[in-house]
Amino acid sequence: MRLHGLGYVGLQSTEAGEWKTVGPDVFGMQVGETPDGVTRLRLDSRGYRFALHPGPDNRLLYVGWDAGYAQDLAHAREHLVAQGVEVHEGDADLRSARQVLDLFWFTDPFGVRHEIFTGQHFGDRIFHGTRATTEFNTENGLGHAVFVVPDLQQAVAFWRDVMGFETTDVIKLRVPDTEMWFLRCNERHHCVAFMAIPGLVGLDHVMVESTSMSEVGQAYQAAKRHGLKMQLELGEHYMDRTTSFYARVPGGWTLELGWGAQLTDEQWVTRYFDVSRPGASSEVWGHEFQRETGPAEVVRPVGT
Ligand SMILES: [Fe+2]
């Protein structure tokens, strides 16, 4: 089983309407609203990439993965059933709500809902971002999603051995006995990554990639002007050489906007970085963690 890439992300938000300004003014995205009040963000030819559902609290609702062709979707379904995963067919209402040709869904070992689809609706005109420099690189999917999980080994076992993702890099962090695992289903350095915090599960951040460093700088300035707090300040990752910033966005989640992400190739083998050694760092420069921003609200105690 090999998925094509990250397709869409759905979140419940107490401030979904805020995206009508933050989406275009900060991130250059197009914004739309469905008749039932779901705010949708568009950043390429797809009908939408983020869906913000109004609700009483902030939480991750679903993560959509593009299977590619119909036969890939059928193969993924058969494979997951054979692996003992309970899959649910998407009925006509769900397919219509997601604007896809076909989908099924399941929950991962920690209760996060994943939807595997084929045939996402294309927008009825070419995507035009807010700024002249706004253009997103979605060649290998929307970007990546990083999850907080209560059990790292269980997460890795599921995504590597059941979902068929490959391990790009592993980092040993400064916190004793803590690692981050980065896995991929396409050329992107990572499509998912995991870090463990006992008792918690949720979305640490989603990364989208611009084709322009100037755009990242302009969005960073707009984010500051708009009063968004940073989870990580502007900086450059050592592992995939992405220059990015991580903004805490309306709905209590974190969006990373980056540029220059290095791709993997056929020769890639898993690398291990021990940044717990004195003087070692996972960053070329910047990316200072902003403790006062606090934890993302979409990371929640398990089972809540
Ligand atoms: Fe990231």
Short mmCIF file of C-alpha atoms and ligand atoms in Angstrom, two decimals:
data_model
loop_
_atom_site.label_atom_id
_atom_site.label_comp_id
_atom_site.label_asym_id
_atom_site.label_seq_id
_atom_site.Cartn_x
_atom_site.Cartn_y
_atom_site.Cartn_z
CA MET A 1 0.00 0.00 0.00
CA ARG A 2 1.36 3.41 -1.00
CA LEU A 3 -0.65 6.61 -0.60
CA HIS A 4 -0.20 9.56 -2.95
CA GLY A 5 0.00 12.24 -0.27
CA LEU A 6 -1.76 14.39 2.30
CA GLY A 7 -5.00 15.70 0.77
CA TYR A 8 -6.99 17.78 3.24
CA VAL A 9 -7.37 18.49 6.96
CA GLY A 10 -10.63 19.17 8.82
CA LEU A 11 -10.75 20.88 12.19
CA GLN A 12 -13.51 22.00 14.52
CA SER A 13 -13.05 25.59 15.59
CA THR A 14 -14.67 28.12 17.90
CA GLU A 15 -13.37 30.85 15.60
CA ALA A 16 -13.73 29.34 12.12
CA GLY A 17 -14.93 32.72 10.79
CA GLU A 18 -11.57 34.33 11.70
CA TRP A 19 -10.12 32.50 8.70
CA LYS A 20 -12.06 34.80 6.37
CA THR A 21 -9.37 37.39 7.12
CA VAL A 22 -6.40 35.29 8.30
CA GLY A 23 -6.58 32.93 5.29
CA PRO A 24 -6.14 35.57 2.60
CA ASP A 25 -4.47 38.41 4.57
CA VAL A 26 -1.74 36.32 6.24
CA PHE A 27 -1.34 33.14 4.20
CA GLY A 28 -2.49 34.33 0.77
CA MET A 29 -5.15 31.60 0.55
CA GLN A 30 -8.59 31.81 -1.06
CA VAL A 31 -11.49 31.42 1.35
CA GLY A 32 -14.98 30.05 0.78
CA GLU A 33 -17.95 28.90 2.85
CA THR A 34 -20.30 25.96 2.38
CA PRO A 35 -24.09 26.39 2.86
CA ASP A 36 -23.79 24.70 6.29
CA GLY A 37 -21.20 27.23 7.47
CA VAL A 38 -17.91 25.35 6.99
CA THR A 39 -15.08 27.73 6.10
CA ARG A 40 -12.80 26.27 3.47
CA LEU A 41 -9.32 27.34 2.48
CA ARG A 42 -8.04 26.82 -1.01
CA LEU A 43 -4.38 26.99 -1.95
CA ASP A 44 -4.11 25.20 -5.27
CA SER A 45 -6.31 23.68 -7.96
CA ARG A 46 -8.12 21.48 -5.42
CA GLY A 47 -11.53 22.70 -4.26
CA TYR A 48 -10.15 23.11 -0.72
CA ARG A 49 -7.29 21.92 1.47
CA PHE A 50 -8.50 22.98 4.95
CA ALA A 51 -12.07 22.76 6.26
CA LEU A 52 -12.88 24.68 9.45
CA HIS A 53 -16.11 23.47 11.02
CA PRO A 54 -17.70 25.80 13.58
CA GLY A 55 -18.17 24.13 16.96
CA PRO A 56 -18.00 24.51 20.74
CA ASP A 57 -14.29 23.66 21.08
CA ASN A 58 -11.09 23.32 19.08
CA ARG A 59 -10.17 19.84 17.88
CA LEU A 60 -8.85 17.88 14.94
CA LEU A 61 -11.75 16.19 13.14
CA TYR A 62 -10.22 14.29 10.22
CA VAL A 63 -7.17 13.98 8.01
CA GLY A 64 -7.70 13.16 4.32
CA TRP A 65 -5.17 11.12 2.33
CA ASP A 66 -5.17 10.92 -1.45
CA ALA A 67 -4.93 7.30 -2.64
CA GLY A 68 -4.41 8.28 -6.27
CA TYR A 69 -6.48 6.14 -8.62
CA ALA A 70 -9.63 4.13 -7.86
CA GLN A 71 -7.66 0.86 -7.95
CA ASP A 72 -5.23 2.30 -5.37
CA LEU A 73 -8.18 3.12 -3.11
CA ALA A 74 -9.53 -0.43 -3.52
CA HIS A 75 -6.09 -1.87 -2.79
CA ALA A 76 -5.67 0.32 0.31
CA ARG A 77 -9.10 -0.80 1.57
CA GLU A 78 -8.31 -4.52 1.05
CA HIS A 79 -4.88 -4.14 2.63
CA LEU A 80 -6.17 -2.38 5.75
CA VAL A 81 -9.01 -4.89 6.21
CA ALA A 82 -6.46 -7.73 5.92
CA GLN A 83 -4.36 -5.96 8.59
CA GLY A 84 -7.35 -5.98 10.93
CA VAL A 85 -8.25 -2.29 10.61
CA GLU A 86 -11.98 -1.57 10.82
CA VAL A 87 -12.84 0.49 7.74
CA HIS A 88 -16.05 2.45 7.14
CA GLU A 89 -17.38 3.25 3.68
CA GLY A 90 -18.10 6.89 2.88
CA ASP A 91 -21.78 7.21 1.98
CA ALA A 92 -23.18 9.67 -0.56
CA ASP A 93 -23.60 12.43 2.04
CA LEU A 94 -19.99 12.13 3.22
CA ARG A 95 -18.62 11.98 -0.33
CA SER A 96 -20.61 15.08 -1.18
CA ALA A 97 -19.50 16.93 1.97
CA ARG A 98 -15.84 16.16 1.23
CA GLN A 99 -16.24 16.76 -2.52
CA VAL A 100 -14.56 13.48 -3.48
CA LEU A 101 -15.41 10.70 -5.89
CA ASP A 102 -14.98 7.92 -3.33
CA LEU A 103 -13.60 7.44 0.19
CA PHE A 104 -13.45 5.21 3.22
CA TRP A 105 -12.32 6.07 6.72
CA PHE A 106 -10.88 4.46 9.84
CA THR A 107 -9.50 5.58 13.17
CA ASP A 108 -5.82 5.09 13.98
CA PRO A 109 -4.65 3.38 17.21
CA PHE A 110 -5.16 6.66 19.12
CA GLY A 111 -8.63 7.53 17.81
CA VAL A 112 -7.65 10.05 15.10
CA ARG A 113 -9.92 9.78 12.07
CA HIS A 114 -8.21 9.29 8.71
CA GLU A 115 -10.06 9.35 5.39
CA ILE A 116 -8.59 7.78 2.27
CA PHE A 117 -10.08 9.14 -0.92
CA THR A 118 -9.77 9.32 -4.67
CA GLY A 119 -10.92 12.11 -6.97
CA GLN A 120 -10.99 15.34 -4.97
CA HIS A 121 -12.97 18.10 -6.67
CA PHE A 122 -10.94 20.58 -8.67
CA GLY A 123 -11.79 24.26 -8.36
CA ASP A 124 -13.71 25.87 -11.17
CA ARG A 125 -10.95 28.37 -11.93
CA ILE A 126 -7.22 28.72 -11.53
CA PHE A 127 -6.10 29.41 -7.96
CA HIS A 128 -5.15 33.03 -7.38
CA GLY A 129 -3.47 33.85 -4.11
CA THR A 130 -3.69 37.21 -2.41
CA ARG A 131 -0.16 38.34 -3.22
CA ALA A 132 1.65 38.26 -6.55
CA THR A 133 4.16 35.83 -4.95
CA THR A 134 1.51 33.49 -3.48
CA GLU A 135 1.95 30.02 -4.94
CA PHE A 136 1.97 26.78 -2.97
CA ASN A 137 4.01 23.71 -3.84
CA THR A 138 1.50 20.84 -3.61
CA GLU A 139 3.22 18.50 -6.05
CA ASN A 140 3.58 15.89 -3.30
CA GLY A 141 0.33 16.64 -1.53
CA LEU A 142 -0.81 19.40 0.79
CA GLY A 143 2.31 19.15 2.96
CA HIS A 144 2.87 17.27 6.18
CA ALA A 145 1.02 16.64 9.43
CA VAL A 146 2.85 16.16 12.73
CA PHE A 147 1.05 14.36 15.52
CA VAL A 148 1.47 14.13 19.26
CA VAL A 149 0.81 10.54 20.30
CA PRO A 150 0.81 8.81 23.68
CA ASP A 151 2.98 5.92 22.43
CA LEU A 152 5.67 6.49 19.81
CA GLN A 153 6.46 2.85 19.07
CA GLN A 154 2.78 2.07 18.52
CA ALA A 155 2.45 5.04 16.14
CA VAL A 156 5.54 4.08 14.15
CA ALA A 157 4.47 0.43 13.97
CA PHE A 158 1.09 1.47 12.57
CA TRP A 159 2.31 4.00 9.99
CA ARG A 160 5.34 2.00 8.87
CA ASP A 161 4.09 -1.59 9.03
CA VAL A 162 0.35 -1.13 8.33
CA MET A 163 0.16 2.11 6.31
CA GLY A 164 3.35 1.36 4.36
CA PHE A 165 5.17 4.67 5.02
CA GLU A 166 8.99 4.78 4.91
CA THR A 167 11.15 6.18 7.70
CA THR A 168 13.13 9.18 6.45
CA ASP A 169 14.76 10.45 9.65
CA VAL A 170 14.74 9.95 13.40
CA ILE A 171 15.83 12.61 15.86
CA LYS A 172 16.83 11.95 19.45
CA LEU A 173 15.74 15.05 21.37
CA ARG A 174 17.19 16.68 24.48
CA VAL A 175 14.33 15.49 26.68
CA PRO A 176 15.61 12.09 27.94
CA ASP A 177 14.35 9.04 26.00
CA THR A 178 12.41 11.22 23.53
CA GLU A 179 12.55 10.83 19.78
CA MET A 180 10.74 12.25 16.77
CA TRP A 181 10.09 9.98 13.79
CA PHE A 182 9.58 11.35 10.26
CA LEU A 183 7.88 9.11 7.70
CA ARG A 184 6.86 9.58 4.06
CA CYS A 185 4.62 8.12 1.37
CA ASN A 186 6.10 10.13 -1.53
CA GLU A 187 9.24 12.13 -2.31
CA ARG A 188 8.48 14.69 0.39
CA HIS A 189 10.93 14.44 3.31
CA HIS A 190 8.01 13.62 5.59
CA CYS A 191 4.26 13.39 5.14
CA VAL A 192 3.74 12.54 8.81
CA ALA A 193 5.89 12.82 11.92
CA PHE A 194 5.34 11.75 15.49
CA MET A 195 6.46 12.77 18.93
CA ALA A 196 5.25 11.19 22.15
CA ILE A 197 3.73 12.95 25.14
CA PRO A 198 2.19 10.49 27.59
CA GLY A 199 -1.60 10.84 27.86
CA LEU A 200 -1.96 13.30 24.95
CA VAL A 201 -3.01 12.93 21.32
CA GLY A 202 -3.59 15.43 18.54
CA LEU A 203 -2.18 17.61 15.84
CA ASP A 204 1.09 19.38 16.61
CA HIS A 205 1.08 21.23 13.28
CA VAL A 206 0.41 21.08 9.56
CA MET A 207 3.03 22.33 7.11
CA VAL A 208 2.28 23.90 3.75
CA GLU A 209 5.01 24.91 1.37
CA SER A 210 5.39 28.08 -0.66
CA THR A 211 7.33 28.21 -3.93
CA SER A 212 8.80 31.57 -2.84
CA MET A 213 11.01 32.56 0.11
CA SER A 214 9.83 36.14 -0.39
CA GLU A 215 6.27 34.92 0.17
CA VAL A 216 7.25 33.24 3.46
CA GLY A 217 8.80 36.55 4.58
CA GLN A 218 5.73 38.54 3.59
CA ALA A 219 3.40 36.06 5.31
CA TYR A 220 5.58 36.18 8.43
CA GLN A 221 5.33 39.97 8.51
CA ALA A 222 1.56 39.79 7.92
CA ALA A 223 1.20 37.21 10.72
CA LYS A 224 3.00 39.55 13.13
CA ARG A 225 0.87 42.50 12.02
CA HIS A 226 -2.24 40.41 12.52
CA GLY A 227 -1.16 39.59 16.08
CA LEU A 228 -0.65 35.85 15.55
CA LYS A 229 1.67 34.26 18.10
CA MET A 230 4.52 32.06 16.94
CA GLN A 231 5.10 28.53 18.20
CA LEU A 232 8.48 28.56 16.45
CA GLU A 233 10.06 31.74 15.14
CA LEU A 234 11.39 31.98 11.59
CA GLY A 235 14.28 29.55 11.02
CA GLU A 236 15.77 26.74 8.94
CA HIS A 237 15.55 23.04 9.75
CA TYR A 238 18.73 21.05 9.42
CA MET A 239 17.12 17.80 8.27
CA ASP A 240 15.08 18.91 5.23
CA ARG A 241 16.54 22.45 4.95
CA THR A 242 13.08 24.03 5.09
CA THR A 243 12.99 27.72 6.00
CA SER A 244 9.72 28.34 7.81
CA PHE A 245 7.76 29.81 10.68
CA TYR A 246 5.11 28.16 12.84
CA ALA A 247 2.12 30.39 13.64
CA ARG A 248 -0.59 29.63 16.19
CA VAL A 249 -3.69 30.15 14.10
CA PRO A 250 -7.42 30.65 14.87
CA GLY A 251 -8.87 27.40 16.19
CA GLY A 252 -5.90 26.66 18.46
CA TRP A 253 -3.75 24.80 15.97
CA THR A 254 -0.37 25.52 14.43
CA LEU A 255 0.34 26.14 10.75
CA GLU A 256 3.90 25.99 9.44
CA LEU A 257 4.57 27.91 6.24
CA GLY A 258 7.86 26.91 4.66
CA TRP A 259 10.03 27.12 1.59
CA GLY A 260 12.87 25.10 0.11
CA ALA A 261 12.07 21.63 1.49
CA GLN A 262 14.55 19.05 0.30
CA LEU A 263 13.05 15.99 -1.42
CA THR A 264 14.10 12.39 -0.88
CA ASP A 265 15.19 10.07 -3.69
CA GLU A 266 15.57 6.35 -4.39
CA GLN A 267 18.96 6.27 -2.67
CA TRP A 268 17.65 7.66 0.61
CA VAL A 269 18.23 5.57 3.72
CA THR A 270 17.01 6.30 7.24
CA ARG A 271 19.21 8.84 9.04
CA TYR A 272 19.54 9.26 12.79
CA PHE A 273 20.27 12.62 14.41
CA ASP A 274 21.23 12.74 18.07
CA VAL A 275 20.61 16.35 19.04
CA SER A 276 20.73 15.51 22.74
CA ARG A 277 24.53 15.83 22.54
CA PRO A 278 25.95 19.09 23.95
CA GLY A 279 26.03 21.77 21.23
CA ALA A 280 24.01 19.73 18.71
CA SER A 281 20.90 21.25 17.12
CA SER A 282 18.18 20.25 14.68
CA GLU A 283 18.18 23.83 13.32
CA VAL A 284 20.62 25.59 11.00
CA TRP A 285 19.41 28.89 12.44
CA GLY A 286 16.35 30.29 14.23
CA HIS A 287 13.16 28.34 14.94
CA GLU A 288 13.32 29.44 18.57
CA PHE A 289 10.52 27.80 20.55
CA GLN A 290 8.14 30.40 22.01
CA ARG A 291 7.14 28.90 25.34
CA GLU A 292 4.64 31.67 26.15
CA THR A 293 2.51 30.74 23.12
CA GLY A 294 1.47 27.63 25.04
CA PRO A 295 0.37 24.22 23.77
CA ALA A 296 -1.92 23.81 20.75
CA GLU A 297 -5.54 23.28 21.84
CA VAL A 298 -5.94 20.55 19.22
CA VAL A 299 -3.58 18.37 21.27
CA ARG A 300 -5.88 16.89 23.91
CA PRO A 301 -5.93 14.25 26.65
CA VAL A 302 -6.52 10.81 25.12
CA GLY A 303 -10.22 9.98 24.84
CA THR A 304 -11.54 13.57 25.08
FE FE B 1 6.96 20.71 10.15
#
